[in-house]
């Protein structure tokens, strides 16, 4: 593809993901003790407040096994990784992606193309969705906070560690290229030349 952009890899694995500025991303970090041992139940616990937040703005969302669905189609994709005593749960609320472009950029397999037909986007569910993004962010924070989570900032030490990981791993093309597709390649739309500044301004528990 002639599309330019930055790319990275993600800890939680999975297939290719294409991010645009329209998508809304969130991350939840918590002790393993806060989540059920069963993986599907663990996903569901963290996806339930996201579904509730979407319903608050008029979208009839329901938490599925590992995602959030509307009328049987996936609106929110999510993933989890457990390390030592903590769990990272992150997800993307799909907003406005041209599916054909999505397929071309990712070089999607036949199986992935079939999956893409089973997703839906905010643009298809709410004509004025762009005007509700701020309200949705507020509702996500409110609904997630009801589950004993809170919106927090990284400490200086945590930020320094994250920056080292970013520099040494997540922008290291040798490491990214050494992985298979299933290792989780994320393509970020646009040329984010000042990505360090971008990282510095997006260090909340929920972005």
CSV table of C-alpha atoms in Angstrom, one decimal:
chain,number,residue,atom,x,y,z
A,1,UNK,CA,0.0,0.0,0.0
A,2,UNK,CA,1.1,3.6,-0.6
A,3,UNK,CA,-0.4,4.6,2.7
A,4,UNK,CA,2.1,6.1,5.1
A,5,UNK,CA,2.1,5.9,8.9
A,6,UNK,CA,3.7,4.6,12.0
A,7,UNK,CA,3.3,1.0,13.2
A,8,UNK,CA,4.0,-0.9,16.4
A,9,UNK,CA,3.3,-4.1,18.1
A,10,UNK,CA,1.1,-4.8,21.2
A,11,UNK,CA,1.5,-7.0,24.2
A,12,UNK,CA,-1.9,-8.6,24.0
A,13,UNK,CA,-1.3,-10.1,20.6
A,14,UNK,CA,-4.1,-10.8,18.0
A,15,UNK,CA,-4.3,-9.9,14.4
A,16,UNK,CA,-3.6,-6.6,12.6
A,17,UNK,CA,-5.5,-3.5,13.7
A,18,UNK,CA,-5.8,-0.2,11.8
A,19,UNK,CA,-6.2,2.9,14.0
A,20,UNK,CA,-7.4,6.3,12.7
A,21,UNK,CA,-7.9,9.5,14.6
A,22,UNK,CA,-11.7,8.7,14.7
A,23,UNK,CA,-11.4,5.6,16.9
A,24,UNK,CA,-11.8,5.9,20.6
A,25,UNK,CA,-9.3,3.8,22.6
A,26,UNK,CA,-9.4,2.9,26.3
A,27,UNK,CA,-7.2,1.0,28.7
A,28,UNK,CA,-7.9,-0.5,32.1
A,29,UNK,CA,-5.1,-1.7,34.4
A,30,UNK,CA,-6.0,-3.6,37.5
A,31,UNK,CA,-4.7,-6.3,40.0
A,32,UNK,CA,-5.6,-9.8,38.8
A,33,UNK,CA,-7.5,-10.2,42.1
A,34,UNK,CA,-10.2,-7.8,40.8
A,35,UNK,CA,-11.1,-10.0,37.9
A,36,UNK,CA,-12.7,-13.5,37.6
A,37,UNK,CA,-10.3,-16.4,36.9
A,38,UNK,CA,-12.4,-17.3,33.8
A,39,UNK,CA,-11.0,-15.4,30.8
A,40,UNK,CA,-14.4,-14.8,29.2
A,41,UNK,CA,-15.8,-13.5,32.5
A,42,UNK,CA,-12.8,-11.3,32.9
A,43,UNK,CA,-13.4,-9.7,29.5
A,44,UNK,CA,-17.1,-9.3,30.3
A,45,UNK,CA,-16.5,-7.6,33.6
A,46,UNK,CA,-14.4,-4.9,31.9
A,47,UNK,CA,-16.7,-4.6,28.8
A,48,UNK,CA,-19.9,-4.2,30.8
A,49,UNK,CA,-19.2,-0.6,31.8
A,50,UNK,CA,-18.2,0.2,28.2
A,51,UNK,CA,-21.6,-1.2,27.0
A,52,UNK,CA,-23.3,0.8,29.7
A,53,UNK,CA,-21.6,4.0,28.6
A,54,UNK,CA,-22.7,3.5,25.0
A,55,UNK,CA,-26.3,2.9,26.1
A,56,UNK,CA,-26.1,6.2,28.1
A,57,UNK,CA,-25.7,8.0,24.7
A,58,UNK,CA,-28.4,6.1,23.0
A,59,UNK,CA,-26.6,3.1,21.5
A,60,UNK,CA,-28.2,-0.3,22.3
A,61,UNK,CA,-24.9,-2.0,23.2
A,62,UNK,CA,-24.5,-5.3,25.0
A,63,UNK,CA,-21.3,-7.0,26.3
A,64,UNK,CA,-20.5,-10.1,24.4
A,65,UNK,CA,-18.0,-12.9,25.2
A,66,UNK,CA,-14.9,-10.7,24.5
A,67,UNK,CA,-16.4,-7.7,22.8
A,68,UNK,CA,-19.3,-5.2,22.8
A,69,UNK,CA,-22.0,-5.8,20.2
A,70,UNK,CA,-24.9,-3.9,18.8
A,71,UNK,CA,-27.6,-6.1,17.1
A,72,UNK,CA,-25.2,-8.9,16.9
A,73,UNK,CA,-22.4,-7.0,15.3
A,74,UNK,CA,-19.1,-6.0,17.0
A,75,UNK,CA,-18.7,-2.3,17.8
A,76,UNK,CA,-16.0,-2.6,20.4
A,77,UNK,CA,-13.0,-4.9,20.0
A,78,UNK,CA,-10.9,-5.6,23.1
A,79,UNK,CA,-7.9,-7.7,24.3
A,80,UNK,CA,-6.3,-8.6,27.6
A,81,UNK,CA,-2.8,-9.6,28.9
A,82,UNK,CA,-2.0,-10.8,32.4
A,83,UNK,CA,1.5,-10.4,33.7
A,84,UNK,CA,2.6,-11.3,37.3
A,85,UNK,CA,-0.2,-9.7,39.5
A,86,UNK,CA,-1.7,-7.2,37.0
A,87,UNK,CA,-4.0,-7.3,34.0
A,88,UNK,CA,-4.1,-4.9,31.1
A,89,UNK,CA,-7.4,-4.7,29.3
A,90,UNK,CA,-7.7,-2.4,26.3
A,91,UNK,CA,-10.2,-1.8,23.6
A,92,UNK,CA,-11.2,0.2,20.6
A,93,UNK,CA,-14.6,1.7,19.9
A,94,UNK,CA,-14.9,1.5,16.1
A,95,UNK,CA,-16.0,4.9,14.7
A,96,UNK,CA,-15.5,5.6,11.1
A,97,UNK,CA,-13.4,3.3,8.8
A,98,UNK,CA,-13.8,2.6,5.1
A,99,UNK,CA,-13.9,-1.2,5.1
A,100,UNK,CA,-12.3,-1.5,1.7
A,101,UNK,CA,-9.5,0.7,2.7
A,102,UNK,CA,-9.2,-1.2,6.0
A,103,UNK,CA,-8.8,-4.5,4.0
A,104,UNK,CA,-6.3,-3.0,1.6
A,105,UNK,CA,-4.1,-1.5,4.3
A,106,UNK,CA,-4.0,-4.6,6.4
A,107,UNK,CA,-3.7,-7.1,3.5
A,108,UNK,CA,-6.6,-8.9,5.1
A,109,UNK,CA,-6.9,-12.7,4.7
A,110,UNK,CA,-10.2,-14.2,3.5
A,111,UNK,CA,-11.0,-15.1,7.1
A,112,UNK,CA,-10.3,-11.6,8.3
A,113,UNK,CA,-12.4,-10.1,5.5
A,114,UNK,CA,-15.3,-12.3,6.6
A,115,UNK,CA,-14.8,-11.1,10.2
A,116,UNK,CA,-14.9,-7.5,9.0
A,117,UNK,CA,-18.4,-8.0,7.6
A,118,UNK,CA,-19.4,-8.7,11.2
A,119,UNK,CA,-18.4,-5.4,12.6
A,120,UNK,CA,-20.3,-2.1,12.8
A,121,UNK,CA,-19.2,1.5,13.4
A,122,UNK,CA,-20.5,4.5,15.3
A,123,UNK,CA,-21.0,6.3,12.0
A,124,UNK,CA,-23.6,3.7,11.1
A,125,UNK,CA,-25.4,3.8,14.5
A,126,UNK,CA,-25.4,7.5,15.2
A,127,UNK,CA,-25.4,10.2,12.5
A,128,UNK,CA,-24.0,12.9,14.8
A,129,UNK,CA,-21.7,10.5,16.7
A,130,UNK,CA,-18.7,13.0,16.4
A,131,UNK,CA,-20.7,15.4,18.6
A,132,UNK,CA,-21.2,12.8,21.3
A,133,UNK,CA,-17.6,11.6,21.7
A,134,UNK,CA,-16.8,13.9,24.6
A,135,UNK,CA,-20.0,12.8,26.4
A,136,UNK,CA,-19.1,9.2,25.7
A,137,UNK,CA,-15.7,9.6,27.2
A,138,UNK,CA,-17.3,11.1,30.4
A,139,UNK,CA,-19.8,8.2,30.6
A,140,UNK,CA,-17.0,5.6,30.1
A,141,UNK,CA,-15.1,7.1,33.1
A,142,UNK,CA,-18.3,7.3,35.2
A,143,UNK,CA,-19.3,3.7,34.4
A,144,UNK,CA,-15.9,2.2,34.8
A,145,UNK,CA,-15.4,4.1,38.1
A,146,UNK,CA,-18.5,2.4,39.5
A,147,UNK,CA,-16.5,-0.9,39.4
A,148,UNK,CA,-13.9,0.5,41.9
A,149,UNK,CA,-11.6,1.7,39.1
A,150,UNK,CA,-10.4,5.3,38.9
A,151,UNK,CA,-9.0,7.7,36.4
A,152,UNK,CA,-5.3,8.1,37.1
A,153,UNK,CA,-2.0,9.5,35.8
A,154,UNK,CA,1.3,7.6,35.6
A,155,UNK,CA,3.9,8.5,38.2
A,156,UNK,CA,7.2,9.9,37.0
A,157,UNK,CA,8.8,6.4,37.5
A,158,UNK,CA,6.0,4.7,35.6
A,159,UNK,CA,6.2,7.2,32.8
A,160,UNK,CA,10.0,6.7,32.6
A,161,UNK,CA,9.6,2.9,32.4
A,162,UNK,CA,6.9,3.3,29.7
A,163,UNK,CA,9.1,5.7,27.7
A,164,UNK,CA,12.0,3.1,27.8
A,165,UNK,CA,9.6,0.4,26.6
A,166,UNK,CA,8.4,2.7,23.8
A,167,UNK,CA,11.9,3.5,22.7
A,168,UNK,CA,13.4,0.1,23.0
A,169,UNK,CA,10.5,-2.2,22.1
A,170,UNK,CA,7.4,-0.6,20.6
A,171,UNK,CA,9.3,1.6,18.1
A,172,UNK,CA,12.0,-0.9,17.5
A,173,UNK,CA,11.5,-2.2,13.9
A,174,UNK,CA,13.8,-5.2,14.4
A,175,UNK,CA,11.5,-6.4,17.2
A,176,UNK,CA,8.3,-5.6,15.3
A,177,UNK,CA,9.6,-7.3,12.1
A,178,UNK,CA,10.7,-10.4,14.0
A,179,UNK,CA,7.1,-11.2,15.0
A,180,UNK,CA,4.4,-13.0,13.1
A,181,UNK,CA,1.2,-11.3,12.0
A,182,UNK,CA,-0.6,-13.0,15.0
A,183,UNK,CA,1.8,-11.2,17.4
A,184,UNK,CA,-0.3,-8.1,17.0
A,185,UNK,CA,0.8,-5.4,14.6
A,186,UNK,CA,-0.9,-2.0,15.1
A,187,UNK,CA,-0.9,0.5,12.2
A,188,UNK,CA,-1.4,4.1,13.3
A,189,UNK,CA,-2.8,6.4,10.6
A,190,UNK,CA,-0.8,9.4,9.7
A,191,UNK,CA,2.8,10.3,10.3
A,192,UNK,CA,3.2,10.9,14.0
A,193,UNK,CA,6.7,12.3,13.9
A,194,UNK,CA,6.4,13.7,17.4
A,195,UNK,CA,5.2,10.5,18.9
A,196,UNK,CA,7.0,11.1,22.2
A,197,UNK,CA,4.8,14.2,22.7
A,198,UNK,CA,1.8,12.2,21.7
A,199,UNK,CA,2.7,9.6,24.4
A,200,UNK,CA,3.3,12.2,27.0
A,201,UNK,CA,-0.2,13.6,26.5
A,202,UNK,CA,-2.0,10.2,26.6
A,203,UNK,CA,-0.8,8.7,29.8
A,204,UNK,CA,-4.1,8.4,31.7
A,205,UNK,CA,-5.5,5.1,32.7
A,206,UNK,CA,-8.4,5.8,30.3
A,207,UNK,CA,-7.4,7.7,27.1
